[in-house]
Amino acid sequence: MRTTVGIIGAGPAGLLLARLLHSAGIDAVVLESRDRSYVERRQRAGILEQGTADVLRAAGAGERMDREGLRHDGIELRFDRRRHRVDFPGLTGGRSVTVYAQTEVCKDLIALQLRDGAPLLFEAEALAVEDAGTDAPRIRFRHEGREDVLECAYVVGCDGFWGVARKAIPAELTQVFERTYPFGWLGILADVPPSHDELVYARHDRGFALLSMRSPSVSRLYLQVPDGTDAGTWSDEEIWDELERRFETDDDWRLERGPVTQKSVTPMRSYVHEPMRHGRLFLAGDAAHIVPPTGAKGLNLAVGDVVTFARALTHRQETGSPELLDAYSATCLRRVWQAERFSYDMTTLLHTAPGTTAFEDRLQLARLERIASSRAAETDLAEAYTGFPFG
């Protein structure tokens, strides 16, 4: 089996890359270890930056997003029982974000991929990337009970942190930067309309809370909890009670309750693997970097990676120059580190870490006061939240 680009992973990054390459007339094969149903149900991110939404539209995958997604022109910061709205379009020249779940992005891209006939193999487990440092890399994989080999001109690993792609880069050539946080997010899905029409980020002495949504009738909410917390130890009533405490304000705002349909705990970490390229192997998304979810950057960073690769390979095909492919890692990492910085800033701005001192507590409030009172500080947040430029 042979192709120009072998893509490992049919998450939004791998599927979007296949679509971008198809539009450029470059053949590709996507290998996904899970079945289609699993991929279309896998709950992940739900905030699309302006640039991500624009790329999906340009790729022909924006129709349902524009019909069913929720455009958000701002977020609300809550602290000290007060509310402050950050106006994205007014601060960024018209940019916004869209609430549209990763599951729905995957459904749209899968439908396009299967309609156009490009190979997308589900339940095809990548076992190893071989000869990555040569001009003829190979993906060894298992499909329908037997092993096979996909011979490629290029391999792109969109297979997440636990995938095989990153392991093909020799350890002596790599450098890893990481930070783990002593807390996680207890998240719930609830069948109740959101209690606010935009996301609410709440800083409270008891810990952080986030009010988000998946649709006009489904709320997504999070509580900061100690690292290692078992979601099952929290009853639904306890979760709602704690959310009410952390979202409390001095006005008449109220949190609406409803049936909890899903409950889980997300750990918090920052991680960057350098370089993001070795020979003809390129890493994208969680295979190369992870951010805490506070900044809503994970999915959007992955999109930036595959857009950068698709542009670089198209340039190579059209001009014969490998310049952009050679610069792939450096180009992506500039954007990655800005997103890491922003996600870290948002996390340390809003969470209460164990052992926090009174001095650090006052610094948090001072940082929030600065955002609420300074257009320059507010603009910096809005520009980062709505998205850094691709490439």
mmCIF file of C-alpha atoms in Angstrom:
data_model
loop_
_atom_site.group_PDB
_atom_site.id
_atom_site.type_symbol
_atom_site.label_atom_id
_atom_site.label_comp_id
_atom_site.label_asym_id
_atom_site.label_seq_id
_atom_site.Cartn_x
_atom_site.Cartn_y
_atom_site.Cartn_z
ATOM 1 C CA MET A 1 0.000 0.000 0.000
ATOM 2 C CA ARG A 2 1.483 3.356 -1.020
ATOM 3 C CA THR A 3 0.559 7.042 -0.673
ATOM 4 C CA THR A 4 2.143 10.482 -0.595
ATOM 5 C CA VAL A 5 1.135 11.325 2.988
ATOM 6 C CA GLY A 6 0.374 8.728 5.634
ATOM 7 C CA ILE A 7 -1.701 10.280 8.424
ATOM 8 C CA ILE A 8 -1.925 8.514 11.778
ATOM 9 C CA GLY A 9 -5.075 9.454 13.682
ATOM 10 C CA ALA A 10 -8.567 10.493 12.604
ATOM 11 C CA GLY A 11 -9.156 13.193 15.153
ATOM 12 C CA PRO A 12 -9.911 16.686 13.870
ATOM 13 C CA ALA A 13 -6.245 17.328 12.996
ATOM 14 C CA GLY A 14 -5.764 14.204 10.883
ATOM 15 C CA LEU A 15 -9.137 14.533 9.198
ATOM 16 C CA LEU A 16 -8.657 18.212 8.415
ATOM 17 C CA LEU A 17 -5.187 17.555 7.035
ATOM 18 C CA ALA A 18 -6.586 14.882 4.715
ATOM 19 C CA ARG A 19 -9.179 17.369 3.511
ATOM 20 C CA LEU A 20 -6.616 20.131 2.927
ATOM 21 C CA LEU A 21 -4.356 17.766 1.004
ATOM 22 C CA HIS A 22 -7.286 16.499 -1.072
ATOM 23 C CA SER A 23 -8.129 20.085 -2.029
ATOM 24 C CA ALA A 24 -4.501 20.561 -3.105
ATOM 25 C CA GLY A 25 -4.535 17.392 -5.221
ATOM 26 C CA ILE A 26 -2.179 15.484 -2.880
ATOM 27 C CA ASP A 27 -3.123 11.907 -2.030
ATOM 28 C CA ALA A 28 -3.208 10.690 1.550
ATOM 29 C CA VAL A 29 -4.319 7.721 3.652
ATOM 30 C CA VAL A 30 -5.677 8.112 7.194
ATOM 31 C CA LEU A 31 -5.226 5.304 9.719
ATOM 32 C CA GLU A 32 -7.400 5.371 12.854
ATOM 33 C CA SER A 33 -7.139 2.743 15.588
ATOM 34 C CA ARG A 34 -10.715 3.211 16.850
ATOM 35 C CA ASP A 35 -13.999 2.576 15.075
ATOM 36 C CA ARG A 36 -16.031 5.353 13.492
ATOM 37 C CA SER A 37 -18.613 5.435 16.270
ATOM 38 C CA TYR A 38 -15.950 5.993 18.914
ATOM 39 C CA VAL A 39 -14.336 8.857 16.983
ATOM 40 C CA GLU A 40 -17.694 10.559 16.490
ATOM 41 C CA ARG A 41 -18.536 10.289 20.207
ATOM 42 C CA ARG A 42 -15.140 11.211 21.690
ATOM 43 C CA GLN A 43 -15.767 14.269 23.889
ATOM 44 C CA ARG A 44 -12.984 16.837 23.720
ATOM 45 C CA ALA A 45 -12.704 20.552 22.978
ATOM 46 C CA GLY A 46 -15.573 22.791 22.050
ATOM 47 C CA ILE A 47 -14.152 26.281 21.369
ATOM 48 C CA LEU A 48 -13.031 27.120 17.830
ATOM 49 C CA GLU A 49 -10.846 30.171 17.298
ATOM 50 C CA GLN A 50 -11.661 32.572 14.485
ATOM 51 C CA GLY A 51 -8.875 31.094 12.345
ATOM 52 C CA THR A 52 -10.008 27.512 12.935
ATOM 53 C CA ALA A 53 -13.586 28.325 11.933
ATOM 54 C CA ASP A 54 -12.312 30.112 8.814
ATOM 55 C CA VAL A 55 -10.177 27.109 7.813
ATOM 56 C CA LEU A 56 -13.114 24.721 8.238
ATOM 57 C CA ARG A 57 -15.274 26.942 6.038
ATOM 58 C CA ALA A 58 -12.581 27.135 3.359
ATOM 59 C CA ALA A 59 -12.233 23.333 3.455
ATOM 60 C CA GLY A 60 -15.969 22.893 2.832
ATOM 61 C CA ALA A 61 -16.672 21.743 6.390
ATOM 62 C CA GLY A 62 -18.367 24.854 7.728
ATOM 63 C CA GLU A 63 -22.003 24.543 6.693
ATOM 64 C CA ARG A 64 -23.321 22.749 9.778
ATOM 65 C CA MET A 65 -20.918 24.632 12.038
ATOM 66 C CA ASP A 66 -22.361 27.942 10.821
ATOM 67 C CA ARG A 67 -25.899 26.642 11.208
ATOM 68 C CA GLU A 68 -25.617 24.947 14.610
ATOM 69 C CA GLY A 69 -22.496 26.439 16.208
ATOM 70 C CA LEU A 70 -22.761 29.297 18.681
ATOM 71 C CA ARG A 71 -20.790 32.425 17.853
ATOM 72 C CA HIS A 72 -19.404 34.048 20.996
ATOM 73 C CA ASP A 73 -18.232 37.633 20.983
ATOM 74 C CA GLY A 74 -16.760 37.583 24.460
ATOM 75 C CA ILE A 75 -16.240 35.868 27.784
ATOM 76 C CA GLU A 76 -17.066 36.912 31.320
ATOM 77 C CA LEU A 77 -14.514 37.004 34.129
ATOM 78 C CA ARG A 78 -15.843 36.692 37.672
ATOM 79 C CA PHE A 79 -13.842 37.514 40.762
ATOM 80 C CA ASP A 80 -14.540 39.017 44.153
ATOM 81 C CA ARG A 81 -18.303 38.557 43.462
ATOM 82 C CA ARG A 82 -18.017 40.916 40.467
ATOM 83 C CA ARG A 83 -18.515 40.400 36.729
ATOM 84 C CA HIS A 84 -16.430 41.772 33.860
ATOM 85 C CA ARG A 85 -17.121 41.063 30.182
ATOM 86 C CA VAL A 86 -14.285 40.966 27.629
ATOM 87 C CA ASP A 87 -15.588 42.167 24.246
ATOM 88 C CA PHE A 88 -13.682 40.231 21.561
ATOM 89 C CA PRO A 89 -14.772 42.044 18.363
ATOM 90 C CA GLY A 90 -14.346 45.469 19.934
ATOM 91 C CA LEU A 91 -10.802 44.650 21.034
ATOM 92 C CA THR A 92 -9.569 42.616 18.060
ATOM 93 C CA GLY A 93 -11.082 44.265 15.012
ATOM 94 C CA GLY A 94 -14.018 41.898 14.705
ATOM 95 C CA ARG A 95 -12.666 38.484 15.729
ATOM 96 C CA SER A 96 -14.782 36.004 17.710
ATOM 97 C CA VAL A 97 -14.896 32.304 18.655
ATOM 98 C CA THR A 98 -17.432 29.574 17.926
ATOM 99 C CA VAL A 99 -18.765 26.964 20.334
ATOM 100 C CA TYR A 100 -18.946 23.756 18.275
ATOM 101 C CA ALA A 101 -17.939 20.430 19.785
ATOM 102 C CA GLN A 102 -14.986 18.421 18.474
ATOM 103 C CA THR A 103 -17.342 15.477 18.002
ATOM 104 C CA GLU A 104 -19.323 17.523 15.492
ATOM 105 C CA VAL A 105 -16.173 18.696 13.672
ATOM 106 C CA CYS A 106 -15.139 15.056 13.312
ATOM 107 C CA LYS A 107 -18.561 14.012 12.014
ATOM 108 C CA ASP A 108 -18.437 16.733 9.337
ATOM 109 C CA LEU A 109 -14.896 15.898 8.232
ATOM 110 C CA ILE A 110 -15.509 12.135 8.201
ATOM 111 C CA ALA A 111 -18.556 12.598 5.994
ATOM 112 C CA LEU A 112 -16.510 14.680 3.538
ATOM 113 C CA GLN A 113 -13.629 12.231 3.556
ATOM 114 C CA LEU A 114 -15.845 9.216 2.860
ATOM 115 C CA ARG A 115 -17.881 11.082 0.251
ATOM 116 C CA ASP A 116 -14.816 12.018 -1.753
ATOM 117 C CA GLY A 117 -13.402 8.517 -1.607
ATOM 118 C CA ALA A 118 -9.992 9.209 -0.051
ATOM 119 C CA PRO A 119 -8.835 6.220 2.052
ATOM 120 C CA LEU A 120 -9.887 6.454 5.693
ATOM 121 C CA LEU A 121 -9.325 3.191 7.535
ATOM 122 C CA PHE A 122 -11.001 2.740 10.908
ATOM 123 C CA GLU A 123 -9.795 0.057 13.337
ATOM 124 C CA ALA A 124 -6.382 0.325 11.682
ATOM 125 C CA GLU A 125 -3.846 0.389 14.513
ATOM 126 C CA ALA A 126 -0.501 2.006 13.719
ATOM 127 C CA LEU A 127 2.193 -0.190 15.250
ATOM 128 C CA ALA A 128 5.317 1.778 14.322
ATOM 129 C CA VAL A 129 6.762 4.432 12.044
ATOM 130 C CA GLU A 130 9.867 3.009 10.371
ATOM 131 C CA ASP A 131 12.695 4.718 8.447
ATOM 132 C CA ALA A 132 11.453 8.158 9.496
ATOM 133 C CA GLY A 133 14.839 9.718 8.815
ATOM 134 C CA THR A 134 14.898 8.548 5.195
ATOM 135 C CA ASP A 135 13.089 9.627 2.035
ATOM 136 C CA ALA A 136 10.837 6.573 2.228
ATOM 137 C CA PRO A 137 9.177 6.290 5.669
ATOM 138 C CA ARG A 138 6.745 3.460 6.362
ATOM 139 C CA ILE A 139 3.861 2.949 8.751
ATOM 140 C CA ARG A 140 3.439 -0.608 9.970
ATOM 141 C CA PHE A 141 -0.172 -1.166 11.002
ATOM 142 C CA ARG A 142 -2.744 -3.847 11.811
ATOM 143 C CA HIS A 143 -6.110 -3.882 10.039
ATOM 144 C CA GLU A 144 -8.787 -6.558 9.884
ATOM 145 C CA GLY A 145 -6.625 -8.992 11.811
ATOM 146 C CA ARG A 146 -3.469 -8.801 9.711
ATOM 147 C CA GLU A 147 -0.392 -6.611 9.555
ATOM 148 C CA ASP A 148 0.293 -4.390 6.572
ATOM 149 C CA VAL A 149 2.684 -1.590 5.588
ATOM 150 C CA LEU A 150 1.834 1.856 4.254
ATOM 151 C CA GLU A 151 4.736 3.241 2.233
ATOM 152 C CA CYS A 152 4.800 7.046 2.227
ATOM 153 C CA ALA A 153 6.698 10.056 1.035
ATOM 154 C CA TYR A 154 5.745 11.769 4.313
ATOM 155 C CA VAL A 155 4.198 10.690 7.611
ATOM 156 C CA VAL A 156 2.187 13.013 9.859
ATOM 157 C CA GLY A 157 1.527 11.816 13.401
ATOM 158 C CA CYS A 158 -1.816 13.155 14.614
ATOM 159 C CA ASP A 159 -2.103 10.230 17.033
ATOM 160 C CA GLY A 160 -2.064 12.023 20.371
ATOM 161 C CA PHE A 161 0.258 11.857 23.337
ATOM 162 C CA TRP A 162 0.187 8.048 23.602
ATOM 163 C CA GLY A 163 0.632 7.370 19.875
ATOM 164 C CA VAL A 164 3.536 5.752 18.083
ATOM 165 C CA ALA A 165 4.653 8.659 15.876
ATOM 166 C CA ARG A 166 6.657 10.584 18.469
ATOM 167 C CA LYS A 167 8.478 7.393 19.505
ATOM 168 C CA ALA A 168 10.084 7.236 16.065
ATOM 169 C CA ILE A 169 12.161 10.347 16.800
ATOM 170 C CA PRO A 170 15.481 9.336 18.406
ATOM 171 C CA ALA A 171 15.583 10.364 22.064
ATOM 172 C CA GLU A 172 19.012 11.947 21.691
ATOM 173 C CA LEU A 173 17.554 14.443 19.193
ATOM 174 C CA THR A 174 14.669 15.574 21.383
ATOM 175 C CA GLN A 175 14.020 17.961 24.226
ATOM 176 C CA VAL A 176 10.902 17.864 26.379
ATOM 177 C CA PHE A 177 9.413 20.717 28.399
ATOM 178 C CA GLU A 178 6.572 19.969 30.789
ATOM 179 C CA ARG A 179 4.704 21.054 33.873
ATOM 180 C CA THR A 180 2.050 19.209 35.838
ATOM 181 C CA TYR A 181 -0.514 21.007 37.974
ATOM 182 C CA PRO A 182 -1.705 19.897 41.429
ATOM 183 C CA PHE A 183 -5.352 20.110 40.396
ATOM 184 C CA GLY A 184 -7.724 18.958 37.677
ATOM 185 C CA TRP A 185 -11.172 19.770 36.330
ATOM 186 C CA LEU A 186 -14.291 17.911 37.388
ATOM 187 C CA GLY A 187 -16.502 18.358 34.342
ATOM 188 C CA ILE A 188 -20.179 17.638 33.801
ATOM 189 C CA LEU A 189 -22.604 17.647 30.894
ATOM 190 C CA ALA A 190 -26.112 18.588 31.970
ATOM 191 C CA ASP A 191 -29.434 18.709 30.140
ATOM 192 C CA VAL A 192 -30.186 22.309 31.033
ATOM 193 C CA PRO A 193 -29.892 25.519 28.980
ATOM 194 C CA PRO A 194 -26.732 27.491 29.812
ATOM 195 C CA SER A 195 -27.219 30.009 32.601
ATOM 196 C CA HIS A 196 -25.286 32.616 30.631
ATOM 197 C CA ASP A 197 -25.012 33.211 26.897
ATOM 198 C CA GLU A 198 -21.190 33.329 26.947
ATOM 199 C CA LEU A 199 -18.475 31.409 28.786
ATOM 200 C CA VAL A 200 -17.913 32.435 32.406
ATOM 201 C CA TYR A 201 -14.464 32.042 33.976
ATOM 202 C CA ALA A 202 -14.731 32.338 37.752
ATOM 203 C CA ARG A 203 -11.868 32.844 40.181
ATOM 204 C CA HIS A 204 -12.937 31.980 43.741
ATOM 205 C CA ASP A 205 -11.107 31.343 47.006
ATOM 206 C CA ARG A 206 -12.473 27.777 46.923
ATOM 207 C CA GLY A 207 -11.124 27.222 43.406
ATOM 208 C CA PHE A 208 -11.815 27.886 39.750
ATOM 209 C CA ALA A 209 -15.117 27.225 37.942
ATOM 210 C CA LEU A 210 -16.103 27.451 34.283
ATOM 211 C CA LEU A 211 -19.552 27.763 32.761
ATOM 212 C CA SER A 212 -19.585 26.589 29.157
ATOM 213 C CA MET A 213 -22.062 24.875 26.831
ATOM 214 C CA ARG A 214 -22.416 22.390 24.006
ATOM 215 C CA SER A 215 -25.700 23.697 22.607
ATOM 216 C CA PRO A 216 -28.600 25.990 23.589
ATOM 217 C CA SER A 217 -30.015 23.102 25.627
ATOM 218 C CA VAL A 218 -26.865 21.389 26.996
ATOM 219 C CA SER A 219 -24.534 22.953 29.564
ATOM 220 C CA ARG A 220 -20.877 22.039 30.112
ATOM 221 C CA LEU A 221 -19.510 23.057 33.515
ATOM 222 C CA TYR A 222 -16.234 22.520 35.352
ATOM 223 C CA LEU A 223 -14.910 22.720 38.905
ATOM 224 C CA GLN A 224 -11.293 22.823 40.013
ATOM 225 C CA VAL A 225 -10.605 19.753 42.159
ATOM 226 C CA PRO A 226 -7.434 18.223 43.654
ATOM 227 C CA ASP A 227 -5.313 16.141 41.303
ATOM 228 C CA GLY A 228 -6.356 12.479 41.396
ATOM 229 C CA THR A 229 -9.982 13.179 42.329
ATOM 230 C CA ASP A 230 -12.462 10.407 41.486
ATOM 231 C CA ALA A 231 -15.521 11.952 39.809
ATOM 232 C CA GLY A 232 -17.707 9.311 41.430
ATOM 233 C CA THR A 233 -17.017 10.708 44.892
ATOM 234 C CA TRP A 234 -19.009 13.848 44.023
ATOM 235 C CA SER A 235 -22.796 13.613 44.015
ATOM 236 C CA ASP A 236 -24.740 15.680 41.494
ATOM 237 C CA GLU A 237 -26.151 17.843 44.272
ATOM 238 C CA GLU A 238 -22.687 18.503 45.705
ATOM 239 C CA ILE A 239 -21.433 19.572 42.275
ATOM 240 C CA TRP A 240 -24.301 22.006 41.720
ATOM 241 C CA ASP A 241 -23.923 23.415 45.243
ATOM 242 C CA GLU A 242 -20.203 24.032 44.704
ATOM 243 C CA LEU A 243 -20.771 25.589 41.289
ATOM 244 C CA GLU A 244 -23.272 27.993 42.840
ATOM 245 C CA ARG A 245 -20.747 29.040 45.472
ATOM 246 C CA ARG A 246 -17.979 29.725 42.978
ATOM 247 C CA PHE A 247 -20.163 31.610 40.500
ATOM 248 C CA GLU A 248 -21.832 33.797 43.144
ATOM 249 C CA THR A 249 -22.138 37.520 42.385
ATOM 250 C CA ASP A 250 -23.586 40.580 44.056
ATOM 251 C CA ASP A 251 -26.397 40.897 41.501
ATOM 252 C CA ASP A 252 -29.392 38.637 40.887
ATOM 253 C CA TRP A 253 -27.686 36.144 38.531
ATOM 254 C CA ARG A 254 -28.671 32.523 39.182
ATOM 255 C CA LEU A 255 -27.281 29.153 38.086
ATOM 256 C CA GLU A 256 -29.912 26.856 36.584
ATOM 257 C CA ARG A 257 -29.680 23.165 37.516
ATOM 258 C CA GLY A 258 -30.561 20.107 35.455
ATOM 259 C CA PRO A 259 -29.946 16.352 35.062
ATOM 260 C CA VAL A 260 -26.238 15.469 34.881
ATOM 261 C CA THR A 261 -25.621 13.081 31.954
ATOM 262 C CA GLN A 262 -21.829 12.803 32.096
ATOM 263 C CA LYS A 263 -19.174 13.302 34.748
ATOM 264 C CA SER A 264 -15.379 13.051 34.456
ATOM 265 C CA VAL A 265 -12.099 14.513 35.722
ATOM 266 C CA THR A 266 -9.524 16.057 33.373
ATOM 267 C CA PRO A 267 -5.904 16.300 34.575
ATOM 268 C CA MET A 268 -3.974 19.504 33.913
ATOM 269 C CA ARG A 269 -0.547 19.610 32.296
ATOM 270 C CA SER A 270 1.642 21.575 29.925
ATOM 271 C CA TYR A 271 3.917 19.663 27.541
ATOM 272 C CA VAL A 272 6.045 20.497 24.493
ATOM 273 C CA HIS A 273 8.196 18.115 22.466
ATOM 274 C CA GLU A 274 10.951 19.638 20.350
ATOM 275 C CA PRO A 275 11.505 19.229 17.462
ATOM 276 C CA MET A 276 8.148 18.548 15.802
ATOM 277 C CA ARG A 277 9.852 17.063 12.744
ATOM 278 C CA HIS A 278 12.414 14.330 12.085
ATOM 279 C CA GLY A 279 13.246 13.614 8.452
ATOM 280 C CA ARG A 280 9.964 12.894 6.676
ATOM 281 C CA LEU A 281 8.024 12.482 9.950
ATOM 282 C CA PHE A 282 6.004 15.464 11.209
ATOM 283 C CA LEU A 283 4.154 15.685 14.548
ATOM 284 C CA ALA A 284 0.883 17.574 14.957
ATOM 285 C CA GLY A 285 -1.471 18.251 17.856
ATOM 286 C CA ASP A 286 -1.193 16.342 21.115
ATOM 287 C CA ALA A 287 1.582 14.177 19.670
ATOM 288 C CA ALA A 288 3.807 17.240 20.071
ATOM 289 C CA HIS A 289 2.202 19.499 22.658
ATOM 290 C CA ILE A 290 -0.458 19.643 25.381
ATOM 291 C CA VAL A 291 -1.926 22.705 27.087
ATOM 292 C CA PRO A 292 -4.162 22.995 30.136
ATOM 293 C CA PRO A 293 -7.710 23.574 28.878
ATOM 294 C CA THR A 294 -8.086 26.980 30.538
ATOM 295 C CA GLY A 295 -7.090 28.803 27.355
ATOM 296 C CA ALA A 296 -9.161 26.646 24.944
ATOM 297 C CA LYS A 297 -6.095 26.087 22.768
ATOM 298 C CA GLY A 298 -5.643 22.310 22.277
ATOM 299 C CA LEU A 299 -7.760 21.683 19.171
ATOM 300 C CA ASN A 300 -6.848 25.058 17.709
ATOM 301 C CA LEU A 301 -3.125 24.397 18.029
ATOM 302 C CA ALA A 302 -3.563 21.099 16.189
ATOM 303 C CA VAL A 303 -5.371 22.901 13.372
ATOM 304 C CA GLY A 304 -2.509 25.387 13.136
ATOM 305 C CA ASP A 305 -0.030 22.515 12.807
ATOM 306 C CA VAL A 306 -1.814 20.781 9.935
ATOM 307 C CA VAL A 307 -2.502 24.048 8.115
ATOM 308 C CA THR A 308 1.236 24.782 8.318
ATOM 309 C CA PHE A 309 2.109 21.316 6.989
ATOM 310 C CA ALA A 310 -0.425 21.437 4.157
ATOM 311 C CA ARG A 311 0.832 24.861 3.039
ATOM 312 C CA ALA A 312 4.447 23.691 3.198
ATOM 313 C CA LEU A 313 3.844 20.506 1.215
ATOM 314 C CA THR A 314 1.756 22.341 -1.384
ATOM 315 C CA HIS A 315 4.618 24.828 -1.743
ATOM 316 C CA ARG A 316 7.023 21.913 -2.206
ATOM 317 C CA GLN A 317 4.832 20.362 -4.885
ATOM 318 C CA GLU A 318 4.351 23.631 -6.749
ATOM 319 C CA THR A 319 7.874 25.073 -6.559
ATOM 320 C CA GLY A 320 10.172 22.173 -5.757
ATOM 321 C CA SER A 321 11.493 24.093 -2.741
ATOM 322 C CA PRO A 322 11.638 22.269 0.622
ATOM 323 C CA GLU A 323 12.098 25.566 2.477
ATOM 324 C CA LEU A 324 8.702 25.611 4.218
ATOM 325 C CA LEU A 325 8.833 21.910 5.096
ATOM 326 C CA ASP A 326 12.297 22.403 6.578
ATOM 327 C CA ALA A 327 10.915 25.277 8.672
ATOM 328 C CA TYR A 328 7.831 23.320 9.846
ATOM 329 C CA SER A 329 8.977 22.686 13.413
ATOM 330 C CA ALA A 330 10.249 26.205 14.048
ATOM 331 C CA THR A 331 7.142 27.751 12.470
ATOM 332 C CA CYS A 332 4.734 25.662 14.551
ATOM 333 C CA LEU A 333 6.686 26.049 17.774
ATOM 334 C CA ARG A 334 6.483 29.841 17.686
ATOM 335 C CA ARG A 335 2.709 29.553 17.819
ATOM 336 C CA VAL A 336 2.789 26.639 20.257
ATOM 337 C CA TRP A 337 4.844 28.535 22.815
ATOM 338 C CA GLN A 338 2.561 31.566 22.626
ATOM 339 C CA ALA A 339 -0.399 29.270 23.297
ATOM 340 C CA GLU A 340 1.490 27.578 26.144
ATOM 341 C CA ARG A 341 2.221 30.993 27.616
ATOM 342 C CA PHE A 342 -1.396 32.106 27.365
ATOM 343 C CA SER A 343 -2.782 28.846 28.766
ATOM 344 C CA TYR A 344 -0.339 28.991 31.673
ATOM 345 C CA ASP A 345 -1.237 32.635 32.345
ATOM 346 C CA MET A 346 -4.966 31.865 32.360
ATOM 347 C CA THR A 347 -4.444 28.833 34.591
ATOM 348 C CA THR A 348 -2.357 30.646 37.183
ATOM 349 C CA LEU A 349 -4.662 33.672 36.994
ATOM 350 C CA LEU A 350 -7.809 31.755 37.917
ATOM 351 C CA HIS A 351 -6.885 28.649 39.937
ATOM 352 C CA THR A 352 -6.077 28.397 43.618
ATOM 353 C CA ALA A 353 -3.071 26.123 44.069
ATOM 354 C CA PRO A 354 -2.443 24.224 47.321
ATOM 355 C CA GLY A 355 -0.357 26.311 49.674
ATOM 356 C CA THR A 356 -1.197 29.613 48.001
ATOM 357 C CA THR A 357 -0.087 32.493 50.213
ATOM 358 C CA ALA A 358 -2.019 35.669 50.988
ATOM 359 C CA PHE A 359 0.490 37.571 48.848
ATOM 360 C CA GLU A 360 -0.139 35.313 45.833
ATOM 361 C CA ASP A 361 -3.866 35.576 46.399
ATOM 362 C CA ARG A 362 -3.679 39.373 46.212
ATOM 363 C CA LEU A 363 -1.535 39.173 43.079
ATOM 364 C CA GLN A 364 -4.245 37.160 41.339
ATOM 365 C CA LEU A 365 -6.829 39.782 42.176
ATOM 366 C CA ALA A 366 -4.473 42.548 41.050
ATOM 367 C CA ARG A 367 -3.973 40.810 37.686
ATOM 368 C CA LEU A 368 -7.733 40.490 37.214
ATOM 369 C CA GLU A 369 -8.246 44.130 38.213
ATOM 370 C CA ARG A 370 -5.662 45.110 35.612
ATOM 371 C CA ILE A 371 -7.546 43.266 32.853
ATOM 372 C CA ALA A 372 -10.837 44.832 33.961
ATOM 373 C CA SER A 373 -9.420 48.375 34.031
ATOM 374 C CA SER A 374 -6.863 48.452 31.208
ATOM 375 C CA ARG A 375 -7.826 48.235 27.538
ATOM 376 C CA ALA A 376 -4.262 47.174 26.691
ATOM 377 C CA ALA A 377 -4.351 44.226 29.118
ATOM 378 C CA GLU A 378 -7.853 43.296 28.018
ATOM 379 C CA THR A 379 -6.820 43.424 24.345
ATOM 380 C CA ASP A 380 -3.894 41.084 24.992
ATOM 381 C CA LEU A 381 -6.278 38.526 26.476
ATOM 382 C CA ALA A 382 -8.824 38.930 23.648
ATOM 383 C CA GLU A 383 -6.203 38.603 20.908
ATOM 384 C CA ALA A 384 -4.789 35.441 22.432
ATOM 385 C CA TYR A 385 -8.181 33.876 23.137
ATOM 386 C CA THR A 386 -9.515 34.435 19.602
ATOM 387 C CA GLY A 387 -6.329 32.974 18.152
ATOM 388 C CA PHE A 388 -2.760 33.566 17.061
ATOM 389 C CA PRO A 389 -2.139 33.703 13.283
ATOM 390 C CA PHE A 390 -1.318 30.443 11.490
ATOM 391 C CA GLY A 391 2.290 30.388 10.322
#
